Tab-separated table of C-alpha atoms in Angstrom:
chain	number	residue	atom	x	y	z
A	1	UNK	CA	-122.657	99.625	-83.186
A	2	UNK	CA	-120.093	102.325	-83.145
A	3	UNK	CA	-118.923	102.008	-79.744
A	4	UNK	CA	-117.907	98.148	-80.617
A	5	UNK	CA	-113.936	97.819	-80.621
A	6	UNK	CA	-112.428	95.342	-82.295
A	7	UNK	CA	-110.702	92.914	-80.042
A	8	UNK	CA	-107.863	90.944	-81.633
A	9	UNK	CA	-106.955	87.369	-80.166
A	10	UNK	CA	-103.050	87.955	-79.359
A	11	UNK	CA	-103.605	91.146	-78.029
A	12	UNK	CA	-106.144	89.787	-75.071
A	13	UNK	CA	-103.867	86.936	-74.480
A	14	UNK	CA	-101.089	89.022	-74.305
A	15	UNK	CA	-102.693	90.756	-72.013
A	16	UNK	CA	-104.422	88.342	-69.710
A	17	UNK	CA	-100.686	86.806	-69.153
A	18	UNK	CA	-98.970	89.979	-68.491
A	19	UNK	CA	-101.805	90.866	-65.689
A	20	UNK	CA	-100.685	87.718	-63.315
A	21	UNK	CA	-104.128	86.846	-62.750
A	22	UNK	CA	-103.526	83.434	-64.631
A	23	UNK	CA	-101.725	82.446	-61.241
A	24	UNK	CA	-105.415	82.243	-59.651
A	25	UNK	CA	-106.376	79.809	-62.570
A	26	UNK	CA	-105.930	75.942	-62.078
A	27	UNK	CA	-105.374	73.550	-64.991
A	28	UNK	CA	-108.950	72.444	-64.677
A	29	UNK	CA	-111.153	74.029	-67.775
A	30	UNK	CA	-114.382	74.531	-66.495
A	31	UNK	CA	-116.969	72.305	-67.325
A	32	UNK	CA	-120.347	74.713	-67.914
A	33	UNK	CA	-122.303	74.944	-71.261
A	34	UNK	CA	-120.598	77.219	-74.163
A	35	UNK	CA	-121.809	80.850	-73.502
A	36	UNK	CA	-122.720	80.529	-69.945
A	37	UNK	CA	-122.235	83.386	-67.928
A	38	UNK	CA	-120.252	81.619	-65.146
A	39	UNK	CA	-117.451	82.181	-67.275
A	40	UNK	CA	-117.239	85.649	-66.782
A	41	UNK	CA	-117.916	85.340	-63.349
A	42	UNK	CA	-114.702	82.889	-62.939
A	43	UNK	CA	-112.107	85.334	-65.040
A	44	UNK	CA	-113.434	88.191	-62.461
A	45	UNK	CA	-113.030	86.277	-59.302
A	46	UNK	CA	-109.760	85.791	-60.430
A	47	UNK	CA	-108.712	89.205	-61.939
A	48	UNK	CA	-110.138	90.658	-58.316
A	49	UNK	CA	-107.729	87.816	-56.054
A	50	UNK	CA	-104.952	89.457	-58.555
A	51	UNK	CA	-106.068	93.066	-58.047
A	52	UNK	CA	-106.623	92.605	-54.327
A	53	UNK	CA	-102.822	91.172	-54.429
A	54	UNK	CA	-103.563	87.830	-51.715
A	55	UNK	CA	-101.938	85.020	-52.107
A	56	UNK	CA	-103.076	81.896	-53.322
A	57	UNK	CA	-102.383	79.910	-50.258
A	58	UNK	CA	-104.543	83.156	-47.814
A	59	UNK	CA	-107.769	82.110	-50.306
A	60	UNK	CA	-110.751	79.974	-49.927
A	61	UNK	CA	-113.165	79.171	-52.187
A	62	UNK	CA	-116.087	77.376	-50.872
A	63	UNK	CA	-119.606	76.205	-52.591
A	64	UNK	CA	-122.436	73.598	-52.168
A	65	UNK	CA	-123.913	71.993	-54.938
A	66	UNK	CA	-125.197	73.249	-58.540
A	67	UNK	CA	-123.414	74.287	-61.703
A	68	UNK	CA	-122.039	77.142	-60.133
A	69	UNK	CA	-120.660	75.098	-57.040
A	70	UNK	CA	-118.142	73.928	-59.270
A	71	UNK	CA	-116.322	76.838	-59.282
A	72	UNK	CA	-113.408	75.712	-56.097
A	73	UNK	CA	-112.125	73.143	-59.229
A	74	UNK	CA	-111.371	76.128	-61.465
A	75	UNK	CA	-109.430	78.406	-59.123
A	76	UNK	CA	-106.006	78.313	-57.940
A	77	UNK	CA	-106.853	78.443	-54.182
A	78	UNK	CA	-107.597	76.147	-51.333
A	79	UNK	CA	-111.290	74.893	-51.775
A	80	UNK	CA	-113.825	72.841	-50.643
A	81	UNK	CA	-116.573	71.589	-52.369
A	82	UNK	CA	-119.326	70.922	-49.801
A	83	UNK	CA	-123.328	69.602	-49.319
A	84	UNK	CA	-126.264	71.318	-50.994
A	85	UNK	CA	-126.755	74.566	-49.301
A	86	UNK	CA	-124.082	74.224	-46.891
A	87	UNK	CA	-121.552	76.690	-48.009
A	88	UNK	CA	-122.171	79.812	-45.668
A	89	UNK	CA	-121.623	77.321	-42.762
A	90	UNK	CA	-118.609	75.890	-43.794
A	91	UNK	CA	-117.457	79.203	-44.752
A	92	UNK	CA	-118.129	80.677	-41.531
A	93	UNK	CA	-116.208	77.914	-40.364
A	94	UNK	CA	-113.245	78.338	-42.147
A	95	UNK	CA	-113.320	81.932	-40.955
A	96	UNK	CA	-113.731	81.611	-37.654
A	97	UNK	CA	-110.774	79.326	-36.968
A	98	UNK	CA	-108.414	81.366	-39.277
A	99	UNK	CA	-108.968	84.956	-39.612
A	100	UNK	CA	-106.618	85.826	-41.981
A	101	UNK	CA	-108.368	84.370	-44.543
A	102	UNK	CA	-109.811	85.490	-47.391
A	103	UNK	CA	-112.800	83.241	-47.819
A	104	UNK	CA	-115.363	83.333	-50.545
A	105	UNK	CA	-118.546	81.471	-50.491
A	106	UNK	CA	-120.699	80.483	-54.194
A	107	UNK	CA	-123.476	79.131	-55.142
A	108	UNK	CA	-126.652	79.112	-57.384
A	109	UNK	CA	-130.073	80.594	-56.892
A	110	UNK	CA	-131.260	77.051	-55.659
A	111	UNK	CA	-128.434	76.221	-53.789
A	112	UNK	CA	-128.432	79.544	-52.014
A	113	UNK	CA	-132.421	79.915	-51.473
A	114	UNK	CA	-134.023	76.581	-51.275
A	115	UNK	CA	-132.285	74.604	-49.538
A	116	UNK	CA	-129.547	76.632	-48.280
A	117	UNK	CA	-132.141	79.266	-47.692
A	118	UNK	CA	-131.910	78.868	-43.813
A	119	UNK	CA	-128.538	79.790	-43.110
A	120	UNK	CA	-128.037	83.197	-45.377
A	121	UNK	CA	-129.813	85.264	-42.735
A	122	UNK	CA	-127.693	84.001	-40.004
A	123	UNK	CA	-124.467	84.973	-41.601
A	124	UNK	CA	-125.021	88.443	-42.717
A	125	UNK	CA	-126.892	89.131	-39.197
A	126	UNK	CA	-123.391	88.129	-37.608
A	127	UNK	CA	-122.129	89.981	-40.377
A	128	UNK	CA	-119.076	87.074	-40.918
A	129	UNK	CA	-116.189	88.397	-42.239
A	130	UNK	CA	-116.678	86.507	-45.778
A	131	UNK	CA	-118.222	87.187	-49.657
A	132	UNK	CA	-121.036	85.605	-50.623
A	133	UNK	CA	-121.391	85.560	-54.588
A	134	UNK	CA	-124.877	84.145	-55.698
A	135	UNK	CA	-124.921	82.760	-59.251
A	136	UNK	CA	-128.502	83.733	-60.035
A	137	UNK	CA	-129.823	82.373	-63.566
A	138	UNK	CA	-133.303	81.506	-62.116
A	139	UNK	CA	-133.252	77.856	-62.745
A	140	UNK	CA	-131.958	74.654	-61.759
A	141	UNK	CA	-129.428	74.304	-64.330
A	142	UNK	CA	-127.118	71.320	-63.224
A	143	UNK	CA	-130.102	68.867	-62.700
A	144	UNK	CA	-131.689	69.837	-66.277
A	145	UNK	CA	-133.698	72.849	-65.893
A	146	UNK	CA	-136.155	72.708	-63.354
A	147	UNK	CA	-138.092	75.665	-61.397
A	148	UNK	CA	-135.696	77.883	-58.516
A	149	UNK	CA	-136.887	79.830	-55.694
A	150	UNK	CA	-136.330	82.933	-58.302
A	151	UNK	CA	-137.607	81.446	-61.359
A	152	UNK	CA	-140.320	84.144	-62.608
A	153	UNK	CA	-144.150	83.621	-62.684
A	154	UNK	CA	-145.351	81.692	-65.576
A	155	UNK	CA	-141.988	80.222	-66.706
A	156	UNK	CA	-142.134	76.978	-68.029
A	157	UNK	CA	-139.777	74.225	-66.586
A	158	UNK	CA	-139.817	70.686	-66.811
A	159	UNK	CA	-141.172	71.204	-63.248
A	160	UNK	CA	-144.097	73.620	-63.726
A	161	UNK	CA	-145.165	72.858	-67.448
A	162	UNK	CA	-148.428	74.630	-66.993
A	163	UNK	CA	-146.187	77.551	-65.813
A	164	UNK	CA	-144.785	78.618	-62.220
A	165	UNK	CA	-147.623	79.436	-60.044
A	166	UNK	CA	-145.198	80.940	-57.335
A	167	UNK	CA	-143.602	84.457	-57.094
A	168	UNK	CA	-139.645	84.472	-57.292
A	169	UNK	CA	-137.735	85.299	-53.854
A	170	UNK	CA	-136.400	89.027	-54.133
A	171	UNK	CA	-132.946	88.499	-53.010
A	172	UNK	CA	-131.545	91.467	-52.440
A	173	UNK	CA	-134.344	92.382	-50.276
A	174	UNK	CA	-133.707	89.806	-48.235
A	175	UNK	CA	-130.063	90.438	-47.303
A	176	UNK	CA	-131.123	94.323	-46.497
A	177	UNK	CA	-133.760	92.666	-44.176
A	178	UNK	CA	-131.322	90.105	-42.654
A	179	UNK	CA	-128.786	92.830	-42.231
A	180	UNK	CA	-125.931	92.359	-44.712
A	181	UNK	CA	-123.193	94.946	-43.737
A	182	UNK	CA	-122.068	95.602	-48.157
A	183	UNK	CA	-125.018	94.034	-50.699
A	184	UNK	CA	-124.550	94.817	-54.188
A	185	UNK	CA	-125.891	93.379	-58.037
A	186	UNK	CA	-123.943	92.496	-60.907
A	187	UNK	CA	-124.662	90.887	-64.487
A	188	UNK	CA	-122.039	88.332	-65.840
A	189	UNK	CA	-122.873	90.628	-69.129
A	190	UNK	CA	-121.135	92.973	-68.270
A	191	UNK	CA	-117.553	91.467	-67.488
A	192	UNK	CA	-115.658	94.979	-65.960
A	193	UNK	CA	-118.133	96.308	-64.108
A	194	UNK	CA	-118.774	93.017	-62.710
A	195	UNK	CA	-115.283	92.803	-61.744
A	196	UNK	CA	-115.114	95.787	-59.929
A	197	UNK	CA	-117.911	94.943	-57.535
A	198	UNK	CA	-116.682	91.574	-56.670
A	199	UNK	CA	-113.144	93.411	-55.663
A	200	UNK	CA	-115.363	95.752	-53.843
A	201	UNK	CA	-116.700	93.080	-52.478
A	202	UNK	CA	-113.609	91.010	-50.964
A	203	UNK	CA	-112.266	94.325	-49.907
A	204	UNK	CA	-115.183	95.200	-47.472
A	205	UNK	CA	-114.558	93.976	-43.997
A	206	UNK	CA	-117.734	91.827	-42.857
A	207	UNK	CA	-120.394	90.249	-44.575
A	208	UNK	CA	-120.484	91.505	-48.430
A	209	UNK	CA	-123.277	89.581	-51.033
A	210	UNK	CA	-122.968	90.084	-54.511
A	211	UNK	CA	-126.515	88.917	-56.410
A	212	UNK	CA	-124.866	87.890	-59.690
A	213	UNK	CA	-127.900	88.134	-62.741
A	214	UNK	CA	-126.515	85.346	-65.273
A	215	UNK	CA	-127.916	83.396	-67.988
A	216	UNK	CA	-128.804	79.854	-68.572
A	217	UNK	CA	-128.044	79.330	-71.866
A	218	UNK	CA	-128.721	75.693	-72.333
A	219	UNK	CA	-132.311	75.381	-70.131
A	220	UNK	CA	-133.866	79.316	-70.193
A	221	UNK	CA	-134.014	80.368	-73.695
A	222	UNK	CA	-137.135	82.542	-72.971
A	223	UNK	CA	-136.552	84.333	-69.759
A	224	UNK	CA	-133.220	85.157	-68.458
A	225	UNK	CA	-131.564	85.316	-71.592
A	226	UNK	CA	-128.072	87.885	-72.686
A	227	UNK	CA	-130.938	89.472	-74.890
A	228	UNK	CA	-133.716	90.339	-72.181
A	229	UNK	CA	-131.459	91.120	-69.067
A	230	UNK	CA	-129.321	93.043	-71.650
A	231	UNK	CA	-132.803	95.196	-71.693
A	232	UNK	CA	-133.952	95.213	-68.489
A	233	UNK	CA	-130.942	95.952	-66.341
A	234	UNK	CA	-130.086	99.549	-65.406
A	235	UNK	CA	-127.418	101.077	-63.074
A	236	UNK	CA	-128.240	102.220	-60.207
A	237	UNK	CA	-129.125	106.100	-59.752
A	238	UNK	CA	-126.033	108.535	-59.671
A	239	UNK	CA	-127.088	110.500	-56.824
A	240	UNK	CA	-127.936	106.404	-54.781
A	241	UNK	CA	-126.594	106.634	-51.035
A	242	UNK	CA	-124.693	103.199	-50.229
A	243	UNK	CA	-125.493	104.516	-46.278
A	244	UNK	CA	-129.376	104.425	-46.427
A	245	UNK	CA	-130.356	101.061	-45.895
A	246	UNK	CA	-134.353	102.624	-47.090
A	247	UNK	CA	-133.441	103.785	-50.347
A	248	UNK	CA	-131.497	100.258	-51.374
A	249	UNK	CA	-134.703	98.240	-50.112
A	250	UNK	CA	-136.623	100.760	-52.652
A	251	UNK	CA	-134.235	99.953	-55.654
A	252	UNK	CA	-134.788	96.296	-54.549
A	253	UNK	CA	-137.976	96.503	-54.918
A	254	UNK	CA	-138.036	97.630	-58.527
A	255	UNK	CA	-137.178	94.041	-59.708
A	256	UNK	CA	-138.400	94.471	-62.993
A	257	UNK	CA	-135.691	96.154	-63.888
A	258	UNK	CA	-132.938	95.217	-62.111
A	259	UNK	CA	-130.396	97.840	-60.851
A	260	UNK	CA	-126.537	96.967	-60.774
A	261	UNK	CA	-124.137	98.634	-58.607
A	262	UNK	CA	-123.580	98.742	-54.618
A	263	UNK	CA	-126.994	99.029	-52.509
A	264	UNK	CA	-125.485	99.306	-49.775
A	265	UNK	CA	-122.839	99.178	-47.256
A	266	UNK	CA	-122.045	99.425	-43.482
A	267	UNK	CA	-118.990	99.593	-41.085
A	268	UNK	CA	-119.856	97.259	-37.664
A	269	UNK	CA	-117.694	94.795	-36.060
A	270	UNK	CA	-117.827	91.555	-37.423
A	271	UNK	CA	-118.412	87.920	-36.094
A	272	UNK	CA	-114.147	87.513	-35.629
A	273	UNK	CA	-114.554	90.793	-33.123
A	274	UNK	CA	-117.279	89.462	-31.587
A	275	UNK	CA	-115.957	86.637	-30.520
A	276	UNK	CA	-112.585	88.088	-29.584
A	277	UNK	CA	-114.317	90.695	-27.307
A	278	UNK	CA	-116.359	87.804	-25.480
A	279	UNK	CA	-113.106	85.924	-25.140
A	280	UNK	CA	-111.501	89.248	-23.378
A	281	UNK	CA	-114.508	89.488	-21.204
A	282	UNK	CA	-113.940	85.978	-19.867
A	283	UNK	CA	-110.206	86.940	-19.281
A	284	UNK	CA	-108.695	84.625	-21.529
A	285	UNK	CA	-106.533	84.354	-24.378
A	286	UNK	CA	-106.976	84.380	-27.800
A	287	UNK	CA	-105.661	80.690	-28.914
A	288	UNK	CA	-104.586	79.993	-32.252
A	289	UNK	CA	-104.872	83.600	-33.675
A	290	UNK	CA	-103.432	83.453	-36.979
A	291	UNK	CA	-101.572	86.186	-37.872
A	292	UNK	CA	-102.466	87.732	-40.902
A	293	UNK	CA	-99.842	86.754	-43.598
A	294	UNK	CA	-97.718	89.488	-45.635
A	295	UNK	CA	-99.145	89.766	-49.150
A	296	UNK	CA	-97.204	89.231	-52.621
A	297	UNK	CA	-94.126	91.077	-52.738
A	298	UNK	CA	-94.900	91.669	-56.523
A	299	UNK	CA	-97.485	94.201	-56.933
A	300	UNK	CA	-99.831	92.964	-59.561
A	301	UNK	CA	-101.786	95.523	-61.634
């Protein structure tokens, strides 16, 4: 209890105005459940566009369907709000035809590995040039609480009421597998260090994934809750090389208790040099290569 400071209302709004990352805030309130940890999530994607210094009009924000694929409504950038599971797609998209943007993909647990499940491995193999934050609370939370692909054994949903026969999908081991070029874990807990990695993560040329541990406080009060994930998450070892691809799979792997920080991460061309090379071999141009645009003038802190 010592380390506690006090935080004092005027003071933080003070603050939050004087940092210019209300600029990457539309008027729209978002709509989730008091206490959800979405919220955090939202006020870092923001304070990392402002850190990052890109202009509203270079961002994307792109989701499928879910609680968390809400988010495009609550940002001040361009944003589309697509089909269940089809985010990475679109985002690739987006990319593709406009390089100079920076694109962010979101989406929930469901979203992301059910049905969307089919297209994750495809963009971090052609390691696309986007971030990919996954809003992981291990349930369905927009459709009232039934059982994800990362739901744990024996949780109780309105979907498995004699508990979850199936073992949860291990995420990040997935995207090491798949071959994710920057793969990191957060917890909407804790709101700084969860802002750092997502600027980490927009920063880091190719395909970066941020698993994003958060709470559903309305439909989990047993499982993922502030209290237990506030007990089982660790960071990751000091001495943790971001360049061996072996040891992250290992910390993966330990998913009882969930290590935050950054796994891993790789320098390789990405999809947008890819494509420009094969265009070169063919002897052609490059048609309708954007530029990239100069960012604000105003440095923001």
């Amino acid at each position: 209890m010592g380390d506690i400071k006090p935080v004092y209302l005027e003071e933080k709004l003070k603050e939050v105005e004087e940092s210019g990352r209300l600029d990457y805030r539309s008027k729209t309130l978002p709509t989730w459940c008091p206490g959800c940890g979405y919220f955090s999530i939202v006020e870092a994607v923001a304070a990392s566009l402002c850190e990052l210094n890109i202009p509203n009009e270079n961002a994307v924000v792109v989701s499928g369907i879910g609680c968390s694929s809400r988010f495009p409504f609550f940002v001040n950038t361009y944003g589309m709000h697509t089909l269940h599971g089809r985010a990475l797609p679109v985002a690739t998209g987006v990319k593709t035809a406009n390089d100079a943007l920076t694109v962010v993909a979101v989406g929930g647990d469901g979203d992301g590995f059910a049905i969307g499940g089919g297209h994750v491995p495809h963009a971090a193999r052609r390691n696309v040039d986007i971030t990919y934050l996954l809003f992981d609370n291990g349930i369905y939370g927009l459709t009232k609480g039934q059982t994800s692909p990362t739901s744990a054994t024996g949780f109780r949903t309105p979907t498995s009421p004699y508990e979850n026969p199936d073992r949860p999908l291990n995420p990040l081991l997935m995207l090491l597998s798949y071959g994710a070029s920057w793969v990191g874990q957060a917890y909407a807990g804790r709101p700084d260090q969860l802002r750092s990695m997502i600027t980490q993560a927009m920063a880091h040329r190719g395909f970066s994934y941020l698993h994003i541990l958060s709470p559903c406080v309305t439909f989990d009060k047993t499982h993922r809750t502030y209290q237990n994930l506030g007990m089982q998450v660790r960071d990751l070892p000091a001495d943790h090389d971001p360049s061996d691809r072996l040891a992250a799979m290992r910390e993966a792997m330990d998913d009882a208790l969930p290590a935050l920080g950054l796994y891993y991460r790789e320098e390789r061309p990405t999809l947008g040099d890819a494509l420009d090379s094969l265009v070169e071999k063919a002897g052609g141009e490059l048609p309708g290569k954007v530029a990239a645009k100069p960012a604000r003038k105003t440095a923001r802190r």
